[in-house]
XYZ file of C-alpha atoms in Angstrom:
647
model
C -22.914 -16.325 -15.481
C -22.822 -19.804 -14.055
C -22.608 -20.826 -10.465
C -20.267 -23.742 -10.191
C -20.754 -26.701 -7.915
C -18.075 -28.789 -9.579
C -15.270 -28.179 -7.083
C -11.866 -28.531 -8.690
C -13.062 -28.273 -12.290
C -14.192 -24.659 -12.235
C -13.149 -22.295 -15.009
C -12.265 -18.629 -14.654
C -15.820 -17.615 -15.588
C -17.418 -19.422 -12.641
C -18.981 -17.106 -10.126
C -19.853 -17.343 -6.467
C -22.906 -15.414 -5.281
C -22.980 -14.366 -1.617
C -24.944 -16.679 0.656
C -28.461 -15.547 1.543
C -27.337 -15.115 5.164
C -24.398 -12.899 4.206
C -26.465 -10.790 1.817
C -29.200 -10.294 4.439
C -26.806 -8.721 6.959
C -24.470 -6.873 4.529
C -23.721 -3.171 5.009
C -23.850 -2.534 1.254
C -26.839 -3.341 -0.934
C -27.376 -2.849 -4.665
C -29.135 0.439 -3.770
C -25.697 2.058 -3.341
C -25.040 1.770 -7.088
C -28.411 3.319 -7.879
C -27.879 6.223 -5.443
C -24.427 6.993 -6.830
C -25.683 6.754 -10.398
C -28.572 9.139 -9.709
C -26.430 11.939 -8.233
C -22.733 11.195 -7.745
C -21.899 14.348 -5.774
C -24.912 14.019 -3.470
C -23.818 10.414 -2.881
C -20.317 11.515 -1.833
C -21.750 14.260 0.384
C -23.786 11.593 2.180
C -20.654 9.450 2.687
C -18.758 12.479 4.029
C -21.495 13.065 6.615
C -20.601 9.724 8.224
C -17.671 11.725 9.659
C -17.637 14.461 12.310
C -17.158 17.923 10.784
C -16.246 20.809 13.106
C -17.405 23.107 10.285
C -19.877 21.422 7.913
C -19.100 21.753 4.178
C -21.501 23.373 1.738
C -19.576 22.606 -1.460
C -18.867 19.002 -2.475
C -16.419 19.260 -5.405
C -14.502 22.090 -7.036
C -12.853 20.773 -10.225
C -12.189 24.205 -11.743
C -8.420 23.852 -11.241
C -8.263 20.348 -12.791
C -6.346 18.120 -12.431
C -6.201 19.366 -8.822
C -9.474 18.745 -7.013
C -10.956 20.337 -3.922
C -13.412 18.067 -2.109
C -15.639 19.460 0.680
C -13.401 22.522 0.393
C -15.149 24.876 2.828
C -15.530 22.201 5.533
C -13.228 21.706 8.523
C -12.486 18.537 10.494
C -9.809 16.844 12.556
C -8.835 13.440 11.187
C -7.556 12.073 14.530
C -10.726 13.254 16.312
C -12.687 11.183 13.794
C -10.520 8.117 14.442
C -10.320 8.312 18.237
C -12.036 11.067 20.258
C -15.547 10.682 18.895
C -15.659 6.960 19.739
C -14.620 7.680 23.342
C -17.173 10.531 23.597
C -19.844 8.129 22.271
C -19.122 5.743 25.159
C -16.890 3.192 23.404
C -13.662 3.986 25.263
C -13.398 0.452 26.674
C -13.575 -1.184 23.230
C -10.236 -2.606 22.061
C -8.899 -0.630 19.091
C -5.704 -2.653 18.607
C -4.861 -6.222 19.570
C -1.122 -5.892 19.153
C 0.964 -9.033 18.714
C 4.742 -8.634 18.914
C 6.979 -10.990 16.983
C 8.680 -12.474 20.091
C 5.242 -13.307 21.536
C 4.604 -10.227 23.689
C 1.180 -8.711 23.175
C -0.852 -5.718 24.256
C -4.465 -4.584 23.952
C -4.963 -0.870 23.313
C -8.508 0.441 23.921
C -9.882 3.601 22.313
C -9.436 5.377 25.687
C -5.794 4.222 25.822
C -5.305 5.405 22.262
C -6.741 8.838 23.076
C -4.367 9.200 26.044
C -1.283 8.200 24.052
C -2.152 10.273 20.975
C -2.762 13.300 23.249
C 0.606 12.773 24.978
C 2.408 12.446 21.648
C 0.651 15.568 20.311
C 1.726 17.546 23.392
C 5.315 16.344 22.961
C 5.447 17.295 19.275
C 4.047 20.727 20.147
C 6.740 21.110 22.849
C 9.348 20.384 20.168
C 8.138 23.485 18.331
C 6.323 21.746 15.479
C 3.372 23.618 13.965
C 0.650 22.706 11.455
C 2.117 22.267 7.975
C 5.534 21.020 9.207
C 6.586 17.566 7.976
C 7.468 14.576 10.158
C 9.134 11.377 8.913
C 8.075 8.115 10.614
C 10.432 5.138 10.198
C 9.108 2.396 12.446
C 8.164 -1.277 12.626
C 4.593 -2.435 13.282
C 4.207 -1.361 16.918
C 1.361 0.632 18.521
C 3.585 3.723 18.825
C 3.786 3.887 15.026
C -0.002 4.292 14.813
C 0.052 6.733 17.758
C 2.696 8.816 15.931
C 0.655 8.929 12.717
C -2.495 10.000 14.589
C -0.605 12.601 16.655
C 0.637 14.172 13.411
C -2.890 14.144 11.963
C -4.196 15.694 15.185
C -1.781 18.637 14.902
C -1.986 19.151 11.142
C 1.623 17.942 10.777
C 2.029 16.297 7.372
C 3.508 12.846 7.941
C 5.782 10.913 5.631
C 5.884 7.267 6.690
C 8.910 5.435 5.293
C 8.898 1.621 5.290
C 11.381 0.485 7.973
C 12.993 -1.927 5.498
C 14.255 0.923 3.326
C 17.940 1.835 3.337
C 19.510 4.962 4.863
C 19.899 6.379 1.330
C 16.196 5.899 0.594
C 15.191 7.421 3.953
C 17.514 10.400 3.435
C 16.105 11.224 -0.003
C 12.579 11.264 1.485
C 13.635 13.375 4.499
C 15.336 15.898 2.210
C 12.514 16.052 -0.335
C 9.854 16.726 2.323
C 12.234 18.817 4.496
C 11.153 16.847 7.555
C 12.018 18.452 10.910
C 11.582 15.290 12.988
C 12.118 11.551 12.504
C 10.219 9.193 14.820
C 11.848 5.756 15.025
C 12.831 2.848 17.314
C 16.117 1.493 18.648
C 15.557 -1.683 16.610
C 12.978 -4.129 15.333
C 12.405 -7.849 15.729
C 13.024 -9.857 12.576
C 12.815 -13.661 12.613
C 13.602 -13.873 16.311
C 16.530 -11.454 16.300
C 16.751 -7.712 16.951
C 17.739 -5.763 13.828
C 19.065 -2.195 14.099
C 16.905 0.760 13.027
C 18.330 3.734 14.923
C 21.744 3.209 13.258
C 20.075 3.501 9.832
C 18.367 6.719 10.919
C 21.664 8.127 12.269
C 23.291 7.494 8.887
C 20.297 8.944 7.022
C 20.018 12.199 9.002
C 23.754 12.881 9.272
C 24.066 16.377 7.800
C 20.360 16.605 6.878
C 19.671 20.347 6.983
C 15.996 20.166 7.962
C 16.219 17.662 10.864
C 15.918 19.093 14.369
C 15.090 15.998 16.446
C 14.969 12.197 16.389
C 12.370 10.673 18.737
C 13.167 7.046 19.647
C 10.903 4.296 21.017
C 12.690 1.560 22.972
C 11.622 -1.731 21.373
C 14.509 -4.221 21.363
C 16.651 -2.753 24.175
C 19.585 -2.620 21.754
C 22.545 -0.319 22.337
C 22.310 2.802 20.206
C 24.556 5.771 19.571
C 23.131 9.039 20.855
C 23.335 12.683 19.806
C 22.536 14.932 22.775
C 20.164 17.768 21.983
C 18.887 16.007 18.859
C 17.875 12.542 20.084
C 15.055 11.996 22.577
C 13.627 8.840 24.143
C 9.864 8.335 23.821
C 9.686 7.076 27.436
C 11.357 10.286 28.694
C 9.068 12.614 26.714
C 5.777 11.233 25.355
C 5.168 8.861 28.276
C 5.528 11.781 30.735
C 3.510 14.377 28.794
C 0.053 15.659 29.746
C -2.821 13.384 28.714
C -5.091 16.370 27.989
C -5.174 17.705 24.448
C -7.957 19.331 22.480
C -8.101 18.537 18.768
C -8.348 21.606 16.511
C -10.135 21.560 13.159
C -8.254 21.934 9.849
C -9.547 22.671 6.352
C -10.628 19.607 4.370
C -7.816 20.258 1.882
C -5.062 20.452 4.547
C -2.244 18.033 3.515
C -2.551 14.918 5.695
C 0.430 12.954 4.406
C 3.081 12.505 1.746
C 3.805 8.941 0.658
C 6.671 8.178 -1.704
C 6.118 5.695 -4.508
C 8.251 4.451 -7.369
C 7.916 6.142 -10.714
C 9.260 5.304 -14.147
C 12.247 7.546 -13.445
C 14.606 6.643 -10.611
C 13.417 9.450 -8.299
C 10.498 8.420 -6.051
C 7.412 10.636 -6.212
C 5.968 12.203 -3.037
C 2.225 11.632 -3.437
C 0.167 14.223 -1.505
C -3.125 13.282 0.156
C -5.353 15.762 1.962
C -7.806 15.292 4.821
C -11.558 15.467 4.184
C -11.923 13.640 0.880
C -9.310 11.044 1.758
C -10.951 10.177 5.087
C -14.415 10.121 3.504
C -13.478 7.511 0.914
C -11.243 5.342 3.125
C -13.984 5.233 5.755
C -16.736 4.500 3.187
C -14.736 1.754 1.469
C -13.669 0.088 4.720
C -17.306 0.012 5.899
C -18.785 -1.342 2.671
C -16.071 -3.422 0.993
C -15.149 -5.252 4.212
C -18.727 -5.280 5.546
C -17.257 -4.178 8.880
C -19.506 -4.251 11.980
C -18.190 -2.036 14.789
C -17.866 -3.837 18.116
C -18.487 -7.259 16.544
C -15.805 -7.936 13.942
C -12.106 -8.476 14.529
C -10.340 -7.154 11.460
C -6.784 -7.873 10.330
C -4.976 -6.172 7.466
C -1.510 -7.737 7.157
C 0.128 -4.771 5.371
C 2.910 -2.598 6.765
C 2.174 1.017 7.669
C 5.012 2.024 5.324
C 2.722 1.347 2.347
C -0.550 3.039 1.436
C -2.528 -0.076 2.433
C -1.278 0.440 5.991
C -2.301 4.112 5.950
C -5.784 3.519 4.575
C -6.729 0.102 5.940
C -4.826 -0.114 9.238
C -4.938 3.484 10.446
C -7.546 5.751 8.901
C -10.311 3.522 7.476
C -10.639 1.025 10.353
C -10.194 3.518 13.211
C -12.698 5.964 11.701
C -15.182 3.063 11.720
C -14.407 2.055 15.335
C -12.803 -1.238 14.347
C -11.156 -3.721 16.664
C -8.133 -4.847 14.715
C -5.065 -7.051 14.946
C -1.653 -5.481 14.326
C 1.197 -7.992 14.022
C 4.836 -6.920 14.174
C 6.657 -9.801 12.527
C 7.057 -12.119 9.589
C 4.516 -14.844 8.693
C 6.928 -17.686 9.506
C 8.287 -16.511 12.838
C 8.760 -18.696 14.810
C 7.159 -21.070 12.247
C 4.636 -21.231 9.407
C 1.692 -21.491 11.831
C 2.037 -17.884 13.037
C -0.792 -16.219 11.075
C -3.231 -19.031 11.829
C -2.336 -18.921 15.537
C -3.075 -15.183 15.520
C -6.422 -15.687 13.743
C -7.352 -18.357 16.318
C -6.183 -16.320 19.310
C -8.119 -13.148 18.432
C -11.004 -14.801 16.526
C -10.280 -12.746 13.401
C -13.364 -12.403 11.194
C -12.039 -10.190 8.334
C -8.603 -10.979 6.871
C -7.029 -8.705 4.200
C -3.704 -9.771 2.677
C -1.656 -9.966 -0.528
C -1.721 -12.590 -3.308
C 2.025 -13.114 -2.731
C 1.344 -14.209 0.842
C -1.528 -16.459 -0.281
C 0.784 -18.152 -2.816
C 3.443 -18.531 -0.098
C 0.873 -20.218 2.161
C -0.054 -22.516 -0.744
C 3.607 -23.480 -1.135
C 3.871 -24.277 2.581
C 0.864 -26.594 2.286
C -2.791 -26.517 3.302
C -2.117 -28.897 6.225
C -0.789 -25.868 8.144
C -3.974 -23.726 8.093
C -6.095 -26.868 8.306
C -4.501 -27.610 11.710
C -6.294 -24.511 13.087
C -9.839 -23.391 13.825
C -10.425 -20.647 11.250
C -14.206 -20.782 11.560
C -14.458 -17.135 12.715
C -13.245 -15.908 9.283
C -16.277 -14.593 7.380
C -14.660 -12.316 4.757
C -11.329 -12.344 2.914
C -9.625 -9.554 0.992
C -6.788 -9.369 -1.502
C -4.627 -6.324 -2.331
C -1.446 -5.167 -4.063
C -1.533 -7.022 -7.376
C -3.942 -9.127 -9.432
C -4.656 -12.500 -7.761
C -4.481 -15.575 -9.984
C -7.636 -17.765 -10.008
C -5.835 -20.771 -8.481
C -4.663 -18.769 -5.445
C -8.142 -17.151 -5.177
C -9.850 -20.562 -4.947
C -7.295 -21.917 -2.472
C -7.785 -18.819 -0.285
C -11.573 -19.210 -0.292
C -11.577 -22.973 0.270
C -8.748 -23.363 2.785
C -8.906 -20.094 4.744
C -12.519 -19.095 4.116
C -14.071 -22.502 4.699
C -15.442 -22.554 1.155
C -17.978 -19.837 2.023
C -16.236 -16.528 2.813
C -16.593 -13.934 0.037
C -13.288 -12.589 -1.300
C -13.029 -8.890 -2.086
C -10.272 -8.549 -4.705
C -9.445 -4.834 -4.453
C -7.767 -2.659 -7.094
C -6.371 0.735 -6.070
C -3.058 2.569 -5.780
C -1.011 4.889 -3.584
C -2.306 7.635 -5.865
C -6.008 6.766 -5.574
C -5.786 6.740 -1.754
C -8.428 4.072 -1.276
C -10.169 1.165 -3.001
C -11.607 1.975 -6.446
C -12.584 -1.341 -8.049
C -13.854 -4.258 -5.963
C -16.808 -6.578 -5.459
C -19.331 -5.556 -2.801
C -19.458 -8.752 -0.725
C -23.199 -8.852 -0.079
C -24.113 -7.943 -3.660
C -21.565 -9.238 -6.170
C -21.259 -12.783 -7.462
C -17.477 -12.981 -7.164
C -15.177 -14.412 -9.843
C -11.743 -15.887 -9.143
C -9.158 -13.353 -10.295
C -11.451 -10.465 -11.222
C -11.720 -7.132 -9.374
C -15.082 -6.942 -11.178
C -16.590 -3.486 -11.007
C -15.918 0.115 -9.905
C -17.402 0.855 -6.498
C -20.523 3.035 -6.233
C -19.369 6.641 -6.733
C -16.320 5.640 -8.809
C -16.157 5.909 -12.585
C -13.588 3.905 -14.566
C -13.215 2.922 -18.212
C -11.004 0.630 -20.255
C -9.899 2.457 -23.409
C -7.567 1.985 -26.341
C -4.679 4.186 -27.539
C -7.146 6.491 -29.295
C -9.280 6.992 -26.152
C -12.091 4.813 -27.507
C -13.952 3.070 -24.644
C -13.931 -0.718 -24.925
C -16.823 -3.023 -24.070
C -17.045 -6.712 -23.073
C -14.026 -8.610 -24.408
C -11.978 -5.393 -24.740
C -8.350 -5.220 -23.593
C -6.682 -1.831 -23.039
C -5.770 0.864 -20.504
C -7.576 1.418 -17.214
C -8.536 5.104 -16.791
C -10.531 7.037 -14.217
C -12.753 9.521 -16.009
C -14.266 11.340 -13.000
C -12.521 12.820 -9.927
C -12.908 10.895 -6.644
C -12.621 12.109 -3.020
C -9.412 10.303 -1.963
C -7.490 11.171 -5.122
C -3.934 12.463 -4.879
C -3.619 16.251 -4.946
C -0.194 16.391 -6.542
C 3.446 15.366 -6.283
C 5.273 17.155 -3.464
C 7.245 20.053 -4.898
C 6.647 19.067 -8.527
C 3.214 19.812 -9.967
C 4.551 19.610 -13.538
C 5.579 16.007 -12.936
C 2.104 15.331 -11.475
C 0.404 16.525 -14.660
C 2.910 14.772 -16.919
C 2.799 11.439 -15.049
C -0.942 11.005 -14.563
C -2.824 13.297 -16.915
C -0.802 13.591 -20.132
C -1.840 10.360 -21.831
C -5.434 11.538 -22.384
C -5.171 15.319 -21.954
C -8.184 16.246 -24.104
C -10.472 13.921 -22.177
C -9.045 14.961 -18.796
C -8.673 11.323 -17.721
C -6.361 9.954 -15.045
C -4.257 7.089 -16.413
C -3.186 4.663 -13.737
C -0.377 2.857 -15.574
C -2.295 -0.443 -15.449
C -3.697 -2.495 -18.278
C -7.095 -4.149 -17.889
C -9.684 -6.129 -19.812
C -13.402 -6.750 -19.672
C -14.508 -10.374 -19.893
C -17.581 -11.363 -21.888
C -19.817 -10.583 -18.887
C -18.371 -7.056 -18.629
C -16.414 -7.801 -15.429
C -13.084 -6.040 -15.062
C -9.738 -7.895 -14.826
C -6.638 -5.875 -13.958
C -3.629 -7.095 -15.974
C -0.837 -5.208 -14.176
C 1.603 -2.459 -15.134
C 2.067 -1.330 -18.738
C 5.008 0.986 -17.923
C 8.476 0.423 -16.461
C 7.256 -0.197 -12.930
C 7.477 -3.728 -11.537
C 5.073 -5.149 -8.981
C 7.021 -7.415 -6.612
C 4.916 -8.842 -3.774
C 2.637 -5.814 -4.097
C 5.552 -3.357 -3.778
C 6.050 -0.993 -6.712
C 9.673 -0.770 -7.793
C 10.772 1.057 -10.930
C 13.180 -0.582 -13.348
C 15.216 2.628 -13.543
C 15.591 2.758 -9.746
C 17.156 -0.726 -9.695
C 19.228 0.030 -12.790
C 20.717 3.147 -11.222
C 21.562 1.190 -8.032
C 23.385 -1.433 -10.116
C 25.275 1.179 -12.144
C 26.288 2.712 -8.799
C 28.590 -0.309 -8.337
C 32.147 0.537 -9.447
C 32.327 -2.469 -11.788
C 29.116 -1.890 -13.763
C 28.981 0.050 -17.025
C 25.340 -0.494 -17.916
C 22.305 -2.369 -16.599
C 18.858 -3.294 -17.842
C 16.163 -4.562 -15.495
C 12.833 -6.248 -16.234
C 10.032 -7.760 -14.215
C 9.537 -11.438 -15.071
C 6.601 -13.619 -14.031
C 7.191 -15.255 -10.657
C 4.952 -17.945 -9.163
C 5.180 -16.556 -5.643
C 5.789 -12.803 -5.841
C 3.843 -12.037 -9.028
C 6.906 -10.492 -10.617
C 10.564 -11.146 -9.929
C 13.345 -8.691 -10.746
C 15.744 -9.914 -13.430
C 18.838 -7.840 -14.265
C 21.239 -7.893 -17.196
C 24.552 -6.198 -16.495
C 27.531 -5.133 -18.652
C 30.821 -4.778 -16.768
C 33.293 -1.939 -17.258
C 36.334 -2.845 -19.290
C 39.074 -4.407 -17.193
C 36.655 -5.540 -14.436
C 36.911 -9.258 -13.735
C 33.731 -11.324 -13.651
C 34.140 -13.242 -10.379
C 30.845 -15.076 -10.875
C 28.741 -15.700 -7.760
C 30.831 -13.322 -5.635
C 30.224 -10.425 -8.009
C 26.520 -11.219 -8.280
C 26.221 -11.296 -4.464
C 27.975 -7.899 -4.349
C 25.578 -6.439 -6.917
C 22.530 -7.739 -5.036
C 23.910 -6.219 -1.816
C 24.371 -2.884 -3.631
C 20.670 -2.815 -4.594
C 19.622 -3.764 -1.049
C 21.767 -0.935 0.346
C 20.571 1.699 -2.121
C 16.856 0.830 -2.117
C 15.761 -2.101 0.070
C 16.180 -5.887 0.274
C 12.737 -6.050 -1.431
C 14.360 -4.677 -4.597
C 17.147 -7.297 -4.758
C 17.087 -8.935 -8.203
C 15.993 -12.576 -8.305
C 18.718 -13.182 -10.861
C 21.532 -11.167 -12.419
C 23.168 -12.117 -15.721
C 26.544 -10.651 -16.680
C 26.292 -10.088 -20.453
C 28.657 -8.667 -23.086
C 25.997 -6.488 -24.742
C 22.357 -5.383 -24.354
C 19.740 -5.510 -27.118
C 19.333 -1.941 -28.416
C 17.421 -0.290 -31.208
C 19.200 1.959 -33.668
C 18.184 4.944 -31.555
C 19.954 3.416 -28.549
C 16.807 2.299 -26.664
C 17.150 -0.946 -24.692
C 14.496 -3.443 -25.821
C 13.199 -4.550 -22.429
C 10.325 -6.421 -24.054
C 12.837 -8.855 -25.570
C 14.758 -9.155 -22.300
C 11.475 -10.109 -20.651
C 11.048 -12.854 -23.252
C 14.535 -14.136 -22.342
C 13.839 -13.923 -18.587
C 10.566 -15.837 -18.945
C 12.061 -18.463 -21.308
C 9.887 -17.541 -24.296
C 10.768 -17.495 -27.970
C 11.900 -14.023 -28.914
C 9.462 -11.584 -30.427
C 10.344 -9.385 -33.407
C 14.090 -8.570 -33.326
C 14.200 -6.713 -36.646
C 14.631 -3.272 -35.065
C 17.794 -4.290 -33.204
C 21.241 -3.095 -34.199
C 22.622 -6.596 -33.617
C 20.090 -9.449 -33.341
C 22.981 -11.867 -32.591
C 23.336 -10.244 -29.152
C 20.875 -12.802 -27.773
C 23.240 -15.717 -28.336
C 25.736 -13.932 -26.070
C 23.002 -13.191 -23.501
C 21.943 -16.863 -23.419
C 25.551 -17.871 -22.759
C 25.711 -15.262 -19.973
C 22.735 -16.939 -18.284
């Protein structure tokens, strides 16, 4: 490996060792790899003992019912106690847990003592509503402190939470409420978006209308918007939680008690409810947050820019940071509200030292121009992180130079909703980082790149990324559908018993790992997983559409953009831009504005094989402006002339 000093002329193989100063103070040293290698299960037991266990575990892993694992199975703990109570008991109640920054400019500091009071009040309220351990609660909220309080109150009571991103439609929320049979939805009257209040309660009203399982809707007043009200069902947070007792004793739950369900796109249109349990999940999120981000309790100010509706928000805003007694920034709004300086103003105001964001946002900042961050004092930033999709080397270097002052290590993290926490990443005090490479599995994690025949590949190899050993924060199933769990994740390499992630990867000549992105029909748009079939079924839901094919095409800003090809029903008039706007609105309504196609082409026919399969690979070539690959298997190769005209 070479260490480059040539500035702009670096190649992708250049590497950046940590500075001597950073390495000297780093939480993680190379010894971690050696310890994990020597005895993997003893290593994970040691990481688990960083937590407080009401009943200590004696067994580390039970893999006898593979592919369902039990980690620390005979131990008992309370996840919320680990994130809040123990820090207050240890004398850190006055430390700020959350520097909250509202989009309109209001802000609030929440200490660990404040957090304990509010979580206790929320837990007492949920108990008064008749909820008991094992019940499910849906949380549909913007980035406000009450969202984190709600999540922790559920964890405290053993209520399995299902957080739904507050940008999802009523249809998407309803399907998740029904699937989990949630008894309660916690929400807000509205949310601030680009300086204006946007309704949320109205979406919830539409979603829960006629939902058999719903008993109550608990509403936080955020925007002071007028809302419709159903007496007996709807309750204001300020009338209930804010008036509840502040005393509440956390009870222990088994390590395998279901902590949350989080829905993620699959290759079929129906989202999958990924189940995560308590002990193993908290062990690995806490361990990774401590070591990957080199977090120092009471010294660092940490900011993860994700939304709590995604797994990154669960693991690296709620559970990982709070279990490690972090002081963190939580920001409600968009990065350009009121202008493009917002993130840098926040970093300056709170002296942020660890900043974890997505490649899409980095590329957006690049587009806006480096003059904007350069107008601010970002000297407190000592570590940067990237999540959600592979980061291209150009964006990586810009991030390090412009935001990290040319010195901050970047941890490029690969993981998924299903893995629960980070799996592949540099360790910032140990690894010589490479622009664009996630580099190496973390200590305690075992991953391989293999070919179709399950043969492991070495340096230079390009194939499928598999996990060949169970890990503590792994998913425990798909809610209500264990057959789908086995089929989706474990059927590609059944004899080997490997988990296949759905991502391709390669090793470079040094043996460092590069994630190449999805190899199935799931698109990665700004770090959000959206299945092609989900968007296709939303388009076909429009009365004028007979058939639709959707592909993810390379996009400079978002990583992938959604490109749709649509055939109209006979007799339906193609009204051009008006029809395309209608179709985009249909997708936004059915799924979310995130899933709106970048472009839609109305075409007379789709490229199909003789067996009727749509050749999406060829549509991707069209969408990305490439020469077509092999068209010999198509029924009618001339279809592409018609498609080109349609575009």
